[in-house]
PDB file of N, CA, C and O in Angstrom:
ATOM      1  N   UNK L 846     -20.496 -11.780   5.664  1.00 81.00           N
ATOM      2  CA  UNK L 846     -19.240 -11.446   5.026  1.00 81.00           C
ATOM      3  C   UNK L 846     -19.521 -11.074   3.570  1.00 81.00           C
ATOM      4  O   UNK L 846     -20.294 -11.714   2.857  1.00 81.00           O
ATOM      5  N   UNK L 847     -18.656  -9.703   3.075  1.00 81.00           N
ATOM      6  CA  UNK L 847     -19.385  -9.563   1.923  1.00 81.00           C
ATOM      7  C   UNK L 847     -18.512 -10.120   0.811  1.00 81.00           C
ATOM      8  O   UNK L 847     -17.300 -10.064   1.020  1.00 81.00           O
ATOM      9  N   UNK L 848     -18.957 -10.691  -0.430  1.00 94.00           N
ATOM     10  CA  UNK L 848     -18.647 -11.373  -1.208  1.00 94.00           C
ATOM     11  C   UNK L 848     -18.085 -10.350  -2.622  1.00 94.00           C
ATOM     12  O   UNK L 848     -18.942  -9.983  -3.426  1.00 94.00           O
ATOM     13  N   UNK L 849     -16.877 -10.019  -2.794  1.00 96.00           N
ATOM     14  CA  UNK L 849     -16.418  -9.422  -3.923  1.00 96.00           C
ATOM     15  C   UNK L 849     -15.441 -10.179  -4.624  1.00 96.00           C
ATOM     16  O   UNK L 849     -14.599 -11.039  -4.364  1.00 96.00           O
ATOM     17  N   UNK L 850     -16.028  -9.288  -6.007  1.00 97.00           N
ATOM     18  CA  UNK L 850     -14.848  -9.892  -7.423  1.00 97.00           C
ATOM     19  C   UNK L 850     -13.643  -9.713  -7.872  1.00 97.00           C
ATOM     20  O   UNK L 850     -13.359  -8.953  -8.798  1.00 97.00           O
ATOM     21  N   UNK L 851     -12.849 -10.412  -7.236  1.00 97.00           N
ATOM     22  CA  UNK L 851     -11.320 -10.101  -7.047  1.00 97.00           C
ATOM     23  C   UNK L 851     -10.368 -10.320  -9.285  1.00 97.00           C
ATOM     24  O   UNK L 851     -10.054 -11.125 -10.162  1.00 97.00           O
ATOM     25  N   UNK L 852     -10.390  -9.645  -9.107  1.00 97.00           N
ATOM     26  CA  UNK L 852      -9.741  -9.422 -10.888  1.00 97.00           C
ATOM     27  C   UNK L 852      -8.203  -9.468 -10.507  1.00 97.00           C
ATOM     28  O   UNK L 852      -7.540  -8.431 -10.509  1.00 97.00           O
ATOM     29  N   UNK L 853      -7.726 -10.534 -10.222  1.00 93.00           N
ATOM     30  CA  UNK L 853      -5.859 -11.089  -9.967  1.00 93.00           C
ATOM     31  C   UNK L 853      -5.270 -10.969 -11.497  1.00 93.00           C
ATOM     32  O   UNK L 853      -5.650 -11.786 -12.335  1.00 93.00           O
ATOM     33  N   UNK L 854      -4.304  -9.899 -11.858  1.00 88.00           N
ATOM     34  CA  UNK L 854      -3.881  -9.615 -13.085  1.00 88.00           C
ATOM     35  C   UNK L 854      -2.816 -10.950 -13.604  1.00 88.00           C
ATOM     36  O   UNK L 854      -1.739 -11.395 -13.206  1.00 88.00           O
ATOM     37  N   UNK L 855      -3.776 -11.285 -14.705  1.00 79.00           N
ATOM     38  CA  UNK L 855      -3.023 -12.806 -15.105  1.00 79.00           C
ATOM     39  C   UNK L 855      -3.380 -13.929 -14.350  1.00 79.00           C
ATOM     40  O   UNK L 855      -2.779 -14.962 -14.648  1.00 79.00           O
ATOM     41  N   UNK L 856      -4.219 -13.992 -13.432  1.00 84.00           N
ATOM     42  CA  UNK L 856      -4.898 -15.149 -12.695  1.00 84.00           C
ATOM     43  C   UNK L 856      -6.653 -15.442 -13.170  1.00 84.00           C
ATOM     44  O   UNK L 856      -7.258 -16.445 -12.790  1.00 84.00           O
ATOM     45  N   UNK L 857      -7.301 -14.327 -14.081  1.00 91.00           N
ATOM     46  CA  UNK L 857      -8.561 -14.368 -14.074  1.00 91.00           C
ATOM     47  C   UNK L 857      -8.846 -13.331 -12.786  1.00 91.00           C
ATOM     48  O   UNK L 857      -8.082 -12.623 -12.130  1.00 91.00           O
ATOM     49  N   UNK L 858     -11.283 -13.724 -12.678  1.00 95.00           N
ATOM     50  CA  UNK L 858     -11.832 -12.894 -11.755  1.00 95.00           C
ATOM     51  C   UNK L 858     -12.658 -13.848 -11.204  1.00 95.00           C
ATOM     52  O   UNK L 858     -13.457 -14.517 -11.859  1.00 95.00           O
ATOM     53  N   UNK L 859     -12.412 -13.958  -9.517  1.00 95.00           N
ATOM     54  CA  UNK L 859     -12.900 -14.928  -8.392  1.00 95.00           C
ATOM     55  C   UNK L 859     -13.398 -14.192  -7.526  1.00 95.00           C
ATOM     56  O   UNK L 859     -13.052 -13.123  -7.025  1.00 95.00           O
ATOM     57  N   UNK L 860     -14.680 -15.209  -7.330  1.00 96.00           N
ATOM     58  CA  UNK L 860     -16.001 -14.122  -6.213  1.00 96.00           C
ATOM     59  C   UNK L 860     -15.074 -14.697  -5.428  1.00 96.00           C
ATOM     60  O   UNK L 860     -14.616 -15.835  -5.532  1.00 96.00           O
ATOM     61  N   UNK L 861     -14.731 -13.597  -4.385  1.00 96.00           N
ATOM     62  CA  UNK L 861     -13.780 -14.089  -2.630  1.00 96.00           C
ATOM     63  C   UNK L 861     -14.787 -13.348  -1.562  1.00 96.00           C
ATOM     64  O   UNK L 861     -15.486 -12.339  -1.649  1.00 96.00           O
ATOM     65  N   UNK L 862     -14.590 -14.137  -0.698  1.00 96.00           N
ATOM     66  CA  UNK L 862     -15.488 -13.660   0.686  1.00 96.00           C
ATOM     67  C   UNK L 862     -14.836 -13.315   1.752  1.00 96.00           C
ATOM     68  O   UNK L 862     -14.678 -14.294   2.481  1.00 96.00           O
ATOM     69  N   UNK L 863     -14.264 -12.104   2.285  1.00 95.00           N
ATOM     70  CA  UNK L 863     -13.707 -11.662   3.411  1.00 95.00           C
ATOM     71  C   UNK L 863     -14.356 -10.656   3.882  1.00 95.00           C
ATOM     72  O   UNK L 863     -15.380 -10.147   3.427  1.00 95.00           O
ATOM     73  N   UNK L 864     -13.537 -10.256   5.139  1.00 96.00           N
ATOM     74  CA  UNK L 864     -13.790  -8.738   5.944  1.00 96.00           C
ATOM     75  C   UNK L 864     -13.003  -7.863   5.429  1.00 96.00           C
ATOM     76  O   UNK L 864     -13.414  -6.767   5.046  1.00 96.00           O
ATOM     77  N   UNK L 865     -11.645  -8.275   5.348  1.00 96.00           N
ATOM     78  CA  UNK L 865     -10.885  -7.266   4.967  1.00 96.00           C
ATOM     79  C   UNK L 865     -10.244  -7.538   3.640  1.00 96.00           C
ATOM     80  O   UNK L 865     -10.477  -8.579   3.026  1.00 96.00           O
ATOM     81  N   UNK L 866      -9.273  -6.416   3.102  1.00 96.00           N
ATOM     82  CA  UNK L 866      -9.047  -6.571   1.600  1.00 96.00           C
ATOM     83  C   UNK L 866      -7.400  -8.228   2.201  1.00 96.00           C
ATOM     84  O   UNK L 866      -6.847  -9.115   1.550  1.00 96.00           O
ATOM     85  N   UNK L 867      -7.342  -7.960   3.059  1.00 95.00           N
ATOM     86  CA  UNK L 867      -6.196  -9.148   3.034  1.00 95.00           C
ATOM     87  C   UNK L 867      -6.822 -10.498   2.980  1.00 95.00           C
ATOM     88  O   UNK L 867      -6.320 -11.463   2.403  1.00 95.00           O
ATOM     89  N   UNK L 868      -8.285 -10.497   3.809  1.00 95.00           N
ATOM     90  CA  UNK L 868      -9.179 -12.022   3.284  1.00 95.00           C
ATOM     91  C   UNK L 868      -9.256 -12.109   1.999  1.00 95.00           C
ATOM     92  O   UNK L 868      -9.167 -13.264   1.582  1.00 95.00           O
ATOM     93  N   UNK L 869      -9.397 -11.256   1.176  1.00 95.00           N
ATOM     94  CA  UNK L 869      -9.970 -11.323  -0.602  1.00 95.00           C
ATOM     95  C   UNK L 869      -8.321 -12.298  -0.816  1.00 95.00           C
ATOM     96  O   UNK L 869      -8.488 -13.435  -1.257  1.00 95.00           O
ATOM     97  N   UNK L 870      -7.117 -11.960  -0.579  1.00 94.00           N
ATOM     98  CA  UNK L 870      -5.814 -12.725  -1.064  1.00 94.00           C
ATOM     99  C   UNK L 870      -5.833 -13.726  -0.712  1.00 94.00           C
ATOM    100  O   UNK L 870      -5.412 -14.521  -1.552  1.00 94.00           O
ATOM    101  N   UNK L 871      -6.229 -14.280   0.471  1.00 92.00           N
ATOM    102  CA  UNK L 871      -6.123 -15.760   0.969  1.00 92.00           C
ATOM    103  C   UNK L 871      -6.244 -16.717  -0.278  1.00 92.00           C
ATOM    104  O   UNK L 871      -5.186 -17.337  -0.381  1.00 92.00           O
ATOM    105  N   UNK L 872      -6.986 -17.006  -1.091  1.00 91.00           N
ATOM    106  CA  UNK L 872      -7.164 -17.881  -1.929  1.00 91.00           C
ATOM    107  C   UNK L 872      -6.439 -18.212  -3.278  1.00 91.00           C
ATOM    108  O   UNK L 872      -6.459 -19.245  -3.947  1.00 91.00           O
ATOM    109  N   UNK L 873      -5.456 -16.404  -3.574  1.00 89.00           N
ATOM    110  CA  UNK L 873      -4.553 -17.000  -4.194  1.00 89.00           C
ATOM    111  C   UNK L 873      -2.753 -17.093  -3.608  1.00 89.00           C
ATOM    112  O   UNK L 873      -1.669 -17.363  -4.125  1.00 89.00           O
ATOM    113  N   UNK L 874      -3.179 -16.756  -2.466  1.00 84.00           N
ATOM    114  CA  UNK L 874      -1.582 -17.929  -1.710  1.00 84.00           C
ATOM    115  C   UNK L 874      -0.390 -16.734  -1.972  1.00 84.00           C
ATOM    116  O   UNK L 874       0.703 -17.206  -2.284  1.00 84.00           O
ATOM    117  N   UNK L 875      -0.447 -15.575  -1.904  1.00 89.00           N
ATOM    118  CA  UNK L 875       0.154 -14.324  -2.042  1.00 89.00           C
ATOM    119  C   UNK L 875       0.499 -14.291  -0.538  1.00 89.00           C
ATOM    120  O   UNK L 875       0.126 -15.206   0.195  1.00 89.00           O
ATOM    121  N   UNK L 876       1.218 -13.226  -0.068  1.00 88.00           N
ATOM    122  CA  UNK L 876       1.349 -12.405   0.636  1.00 88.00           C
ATOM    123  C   UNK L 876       1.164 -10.960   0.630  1.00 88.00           C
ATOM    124  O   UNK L 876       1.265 -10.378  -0.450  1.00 88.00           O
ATOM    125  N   UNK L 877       0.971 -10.466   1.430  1.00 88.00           N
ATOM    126  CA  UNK L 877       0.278  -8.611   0.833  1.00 88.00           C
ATOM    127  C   UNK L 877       1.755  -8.079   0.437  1.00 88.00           C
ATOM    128  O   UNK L 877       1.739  -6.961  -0.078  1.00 88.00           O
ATOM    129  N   UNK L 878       2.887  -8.611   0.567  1.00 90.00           N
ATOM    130  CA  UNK L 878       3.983  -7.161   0.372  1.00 90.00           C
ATOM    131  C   UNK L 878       4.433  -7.838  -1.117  1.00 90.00           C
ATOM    132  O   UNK L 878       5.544  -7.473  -1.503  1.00 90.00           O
ATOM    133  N   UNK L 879       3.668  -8.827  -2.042  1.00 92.00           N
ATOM    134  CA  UNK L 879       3.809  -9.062  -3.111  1.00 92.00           C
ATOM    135  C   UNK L 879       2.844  -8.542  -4.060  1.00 92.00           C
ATOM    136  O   UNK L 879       3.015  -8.796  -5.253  1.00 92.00           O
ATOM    137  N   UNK L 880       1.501  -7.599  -3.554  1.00 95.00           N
ATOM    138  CA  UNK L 880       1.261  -7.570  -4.235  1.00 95.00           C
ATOM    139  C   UNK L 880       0.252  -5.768  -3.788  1.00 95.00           C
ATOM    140  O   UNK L 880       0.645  -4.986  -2.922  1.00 95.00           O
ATOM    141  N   UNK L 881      -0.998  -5.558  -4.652  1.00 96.00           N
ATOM    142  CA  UNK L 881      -1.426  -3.828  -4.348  1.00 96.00           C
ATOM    143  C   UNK L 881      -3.104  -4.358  -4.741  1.00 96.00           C
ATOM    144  O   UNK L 881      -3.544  -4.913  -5.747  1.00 96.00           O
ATOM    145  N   UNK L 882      -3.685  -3.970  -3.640  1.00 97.00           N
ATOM    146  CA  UNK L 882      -5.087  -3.638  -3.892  1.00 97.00           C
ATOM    147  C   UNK L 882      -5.468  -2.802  -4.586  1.00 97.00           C
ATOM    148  O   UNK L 882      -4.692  -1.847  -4.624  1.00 97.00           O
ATOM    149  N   UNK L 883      -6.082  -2.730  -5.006  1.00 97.00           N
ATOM    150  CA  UNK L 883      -6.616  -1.359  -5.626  1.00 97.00           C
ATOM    151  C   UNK L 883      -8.216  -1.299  -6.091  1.00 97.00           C
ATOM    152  O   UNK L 883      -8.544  -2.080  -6.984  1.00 97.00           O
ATOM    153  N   UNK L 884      -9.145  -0.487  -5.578  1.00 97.00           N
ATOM    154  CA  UNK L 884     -10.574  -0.120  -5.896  1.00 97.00           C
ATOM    155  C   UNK L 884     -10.747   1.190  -5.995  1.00 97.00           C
ATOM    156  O   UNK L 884     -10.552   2.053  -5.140  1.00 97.00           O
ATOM    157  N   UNK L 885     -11.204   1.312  -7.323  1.00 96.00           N
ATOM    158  CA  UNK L 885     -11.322   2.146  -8.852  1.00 96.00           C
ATOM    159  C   UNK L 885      -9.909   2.657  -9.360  1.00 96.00           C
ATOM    160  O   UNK L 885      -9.797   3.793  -9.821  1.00 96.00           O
ATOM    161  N   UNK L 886      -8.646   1.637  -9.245  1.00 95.00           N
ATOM    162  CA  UNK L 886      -7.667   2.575  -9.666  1.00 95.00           C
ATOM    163  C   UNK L 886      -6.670   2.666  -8.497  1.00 95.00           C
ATOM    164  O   UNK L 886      -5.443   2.646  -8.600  1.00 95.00           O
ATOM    165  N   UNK L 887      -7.574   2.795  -7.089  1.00 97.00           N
ATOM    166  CA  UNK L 887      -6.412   3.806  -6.198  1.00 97.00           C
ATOM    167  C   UNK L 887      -6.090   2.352  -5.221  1.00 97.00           C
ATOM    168  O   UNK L 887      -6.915   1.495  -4.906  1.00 97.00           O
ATOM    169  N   UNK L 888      -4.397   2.407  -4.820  1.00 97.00           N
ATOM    170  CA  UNK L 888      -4.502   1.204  -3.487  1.00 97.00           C
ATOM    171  C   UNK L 888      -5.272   1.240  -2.583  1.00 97.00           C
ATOM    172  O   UNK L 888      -5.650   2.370  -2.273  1.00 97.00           O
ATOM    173  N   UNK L 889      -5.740   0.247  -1.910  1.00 97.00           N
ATOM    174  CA  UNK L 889      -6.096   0.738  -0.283  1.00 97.00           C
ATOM    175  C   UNK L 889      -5.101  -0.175   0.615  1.00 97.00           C
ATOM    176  O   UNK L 889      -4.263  -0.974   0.197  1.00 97.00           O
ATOM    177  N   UNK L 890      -5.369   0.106   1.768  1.00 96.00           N
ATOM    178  CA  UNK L 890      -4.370  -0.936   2.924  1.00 96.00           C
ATOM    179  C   UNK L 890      -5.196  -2.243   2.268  1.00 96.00           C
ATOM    180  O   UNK L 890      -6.182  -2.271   1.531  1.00 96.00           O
ATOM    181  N   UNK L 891      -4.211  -3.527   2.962  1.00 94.00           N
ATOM    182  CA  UNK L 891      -5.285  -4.428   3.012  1.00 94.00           C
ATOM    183  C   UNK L 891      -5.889  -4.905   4.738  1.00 94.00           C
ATOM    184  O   UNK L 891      -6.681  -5.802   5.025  1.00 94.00           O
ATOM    185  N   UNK L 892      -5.309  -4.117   5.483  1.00 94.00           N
ATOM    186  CA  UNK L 892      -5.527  -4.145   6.987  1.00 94.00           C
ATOM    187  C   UNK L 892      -6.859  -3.581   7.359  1.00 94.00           C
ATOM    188  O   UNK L 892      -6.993  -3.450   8.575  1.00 94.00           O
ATOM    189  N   UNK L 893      -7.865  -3.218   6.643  1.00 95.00           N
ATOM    190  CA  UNK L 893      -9.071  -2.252   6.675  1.00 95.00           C
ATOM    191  C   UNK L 893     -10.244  -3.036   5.815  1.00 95.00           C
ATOM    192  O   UNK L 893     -10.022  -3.561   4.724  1.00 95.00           O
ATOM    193  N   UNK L 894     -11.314  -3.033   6.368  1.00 96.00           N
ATOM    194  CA  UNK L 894     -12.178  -3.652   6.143  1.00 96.00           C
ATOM    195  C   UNK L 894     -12.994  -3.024   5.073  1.00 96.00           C
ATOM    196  O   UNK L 894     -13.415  -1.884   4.876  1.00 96.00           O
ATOM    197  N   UNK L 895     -13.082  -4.291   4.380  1.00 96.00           N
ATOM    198  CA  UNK L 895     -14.049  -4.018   3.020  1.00 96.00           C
ATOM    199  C   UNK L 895     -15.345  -3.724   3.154  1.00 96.00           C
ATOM    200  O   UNK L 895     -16.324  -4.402   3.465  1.00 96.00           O
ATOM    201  N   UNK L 896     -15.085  -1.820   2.670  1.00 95.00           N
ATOM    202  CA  UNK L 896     -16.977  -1.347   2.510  1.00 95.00           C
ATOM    203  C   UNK L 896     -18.011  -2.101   1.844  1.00 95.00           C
ATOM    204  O   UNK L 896     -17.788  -3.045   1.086  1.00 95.00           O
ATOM    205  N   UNK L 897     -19.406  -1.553   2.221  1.00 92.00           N
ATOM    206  CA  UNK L 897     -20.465  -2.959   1.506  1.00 92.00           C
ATOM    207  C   UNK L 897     -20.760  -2.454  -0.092  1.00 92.00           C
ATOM    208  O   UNK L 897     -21.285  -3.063  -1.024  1.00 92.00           O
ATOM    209  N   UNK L 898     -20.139  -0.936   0.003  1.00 94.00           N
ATOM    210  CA  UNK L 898     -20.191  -0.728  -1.376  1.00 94.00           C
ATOM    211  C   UNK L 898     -19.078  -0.871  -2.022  1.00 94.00           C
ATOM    212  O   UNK L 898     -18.690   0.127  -2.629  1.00 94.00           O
ATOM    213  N   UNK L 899     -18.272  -2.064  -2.091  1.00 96.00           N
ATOM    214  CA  UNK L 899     -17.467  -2.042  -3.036  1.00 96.00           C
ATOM    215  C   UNK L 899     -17.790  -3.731  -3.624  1.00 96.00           C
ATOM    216  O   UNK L 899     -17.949  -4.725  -2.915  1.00 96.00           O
ATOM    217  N   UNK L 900     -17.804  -3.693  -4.373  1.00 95.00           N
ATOM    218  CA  UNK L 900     -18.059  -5.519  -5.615  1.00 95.00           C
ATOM    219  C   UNK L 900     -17.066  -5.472  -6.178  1.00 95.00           C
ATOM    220  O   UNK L 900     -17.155  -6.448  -6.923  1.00 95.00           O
ATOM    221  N   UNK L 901     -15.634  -4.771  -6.473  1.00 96.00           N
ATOM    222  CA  UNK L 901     -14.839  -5.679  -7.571  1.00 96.00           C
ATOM    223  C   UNK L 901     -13.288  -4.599  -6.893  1.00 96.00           C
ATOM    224  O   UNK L 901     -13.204  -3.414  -6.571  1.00 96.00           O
ATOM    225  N   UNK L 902     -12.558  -5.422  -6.910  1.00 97.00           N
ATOM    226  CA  UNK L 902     -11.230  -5.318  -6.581  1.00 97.00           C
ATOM    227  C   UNK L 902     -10.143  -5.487  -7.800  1.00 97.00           C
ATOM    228  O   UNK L 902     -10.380  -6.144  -8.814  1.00 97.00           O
ATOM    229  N   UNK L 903      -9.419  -5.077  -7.650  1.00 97.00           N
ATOM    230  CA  UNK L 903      -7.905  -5.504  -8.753  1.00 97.00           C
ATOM    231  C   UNK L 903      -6.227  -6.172  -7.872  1.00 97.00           C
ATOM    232  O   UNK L 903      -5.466  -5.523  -7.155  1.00 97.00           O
ATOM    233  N   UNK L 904      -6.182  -6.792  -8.049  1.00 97.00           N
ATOM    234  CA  UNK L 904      -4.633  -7.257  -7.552  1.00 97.00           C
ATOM    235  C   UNK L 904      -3.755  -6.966  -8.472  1.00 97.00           C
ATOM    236  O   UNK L 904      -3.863  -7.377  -9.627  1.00 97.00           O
ATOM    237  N   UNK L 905      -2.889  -6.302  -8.100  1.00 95.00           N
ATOM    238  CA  UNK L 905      -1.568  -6.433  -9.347  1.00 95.00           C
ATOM    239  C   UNK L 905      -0.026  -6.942  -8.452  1.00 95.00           C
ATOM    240  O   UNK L 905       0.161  -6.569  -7.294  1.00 95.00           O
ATOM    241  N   UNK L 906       0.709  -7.587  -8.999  1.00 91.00           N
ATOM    242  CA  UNK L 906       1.969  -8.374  -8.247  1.00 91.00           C
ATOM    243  C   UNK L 906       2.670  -7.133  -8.601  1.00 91.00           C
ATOM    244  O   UNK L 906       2.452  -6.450  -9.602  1.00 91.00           O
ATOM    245  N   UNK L 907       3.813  -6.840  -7.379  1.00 89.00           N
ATOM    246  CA  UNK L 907       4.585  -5.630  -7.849  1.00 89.00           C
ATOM    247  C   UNK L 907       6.122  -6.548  -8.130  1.00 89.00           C
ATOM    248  O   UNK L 907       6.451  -7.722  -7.962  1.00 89.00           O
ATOM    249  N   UNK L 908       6.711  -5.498  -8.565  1.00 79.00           N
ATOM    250  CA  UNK L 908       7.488  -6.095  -9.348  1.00 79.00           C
ATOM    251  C   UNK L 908       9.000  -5.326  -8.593  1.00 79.00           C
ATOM    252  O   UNK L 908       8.926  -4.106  -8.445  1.00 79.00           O
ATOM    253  N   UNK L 909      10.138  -5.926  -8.198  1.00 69.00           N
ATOM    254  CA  UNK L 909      11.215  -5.487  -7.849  1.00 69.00           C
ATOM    255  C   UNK L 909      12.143  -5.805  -8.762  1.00 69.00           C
ATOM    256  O   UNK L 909      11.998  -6.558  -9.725  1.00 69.00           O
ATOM    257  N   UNK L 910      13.203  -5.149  -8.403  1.00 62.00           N
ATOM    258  CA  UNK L 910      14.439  -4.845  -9.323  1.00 62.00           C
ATOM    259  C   UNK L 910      14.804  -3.417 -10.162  1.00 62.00           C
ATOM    260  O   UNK L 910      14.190  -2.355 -10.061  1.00 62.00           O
ATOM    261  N   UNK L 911      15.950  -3.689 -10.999  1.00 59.00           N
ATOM    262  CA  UNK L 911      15.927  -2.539 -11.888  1.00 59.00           C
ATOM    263  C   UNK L 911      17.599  -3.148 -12.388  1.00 59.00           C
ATOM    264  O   UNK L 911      18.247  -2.542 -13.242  1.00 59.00           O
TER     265      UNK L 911
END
């Protein structure tokens, strides 16, 4: 399982170990429709399994209302 650096905006950056980008969330107790993957910038699903070339992820919480 490959081991990447999850950068949770306002939580700090935690080595997480999954298959897919929805294993990397398990540890901070989210649900995926609270929040957006993103590697270099762009979302990805989190239903799709994490390439061996990727080491660092971003979470950002989205935000509702207006």
């Amino acid at each position: 399982m490959p081991t990447v650096a999850v950068d949770f905006a306002g939580e700090g950056v935690r080595e997480v170990e999954g298959e897919t980008y929805a294993d990397l969330l398990a540890p901070f107790e989210v649900s995926r429709q609270e929040v957006a993957v993103l590697v270099d910038g762009n979302p990805v699903p989190t239903d799709v399994a994490v390439p061996e070339d990727v080491d660092t992820v971003q979470v950002v919480r989205l935000v509702e209302g207006g």
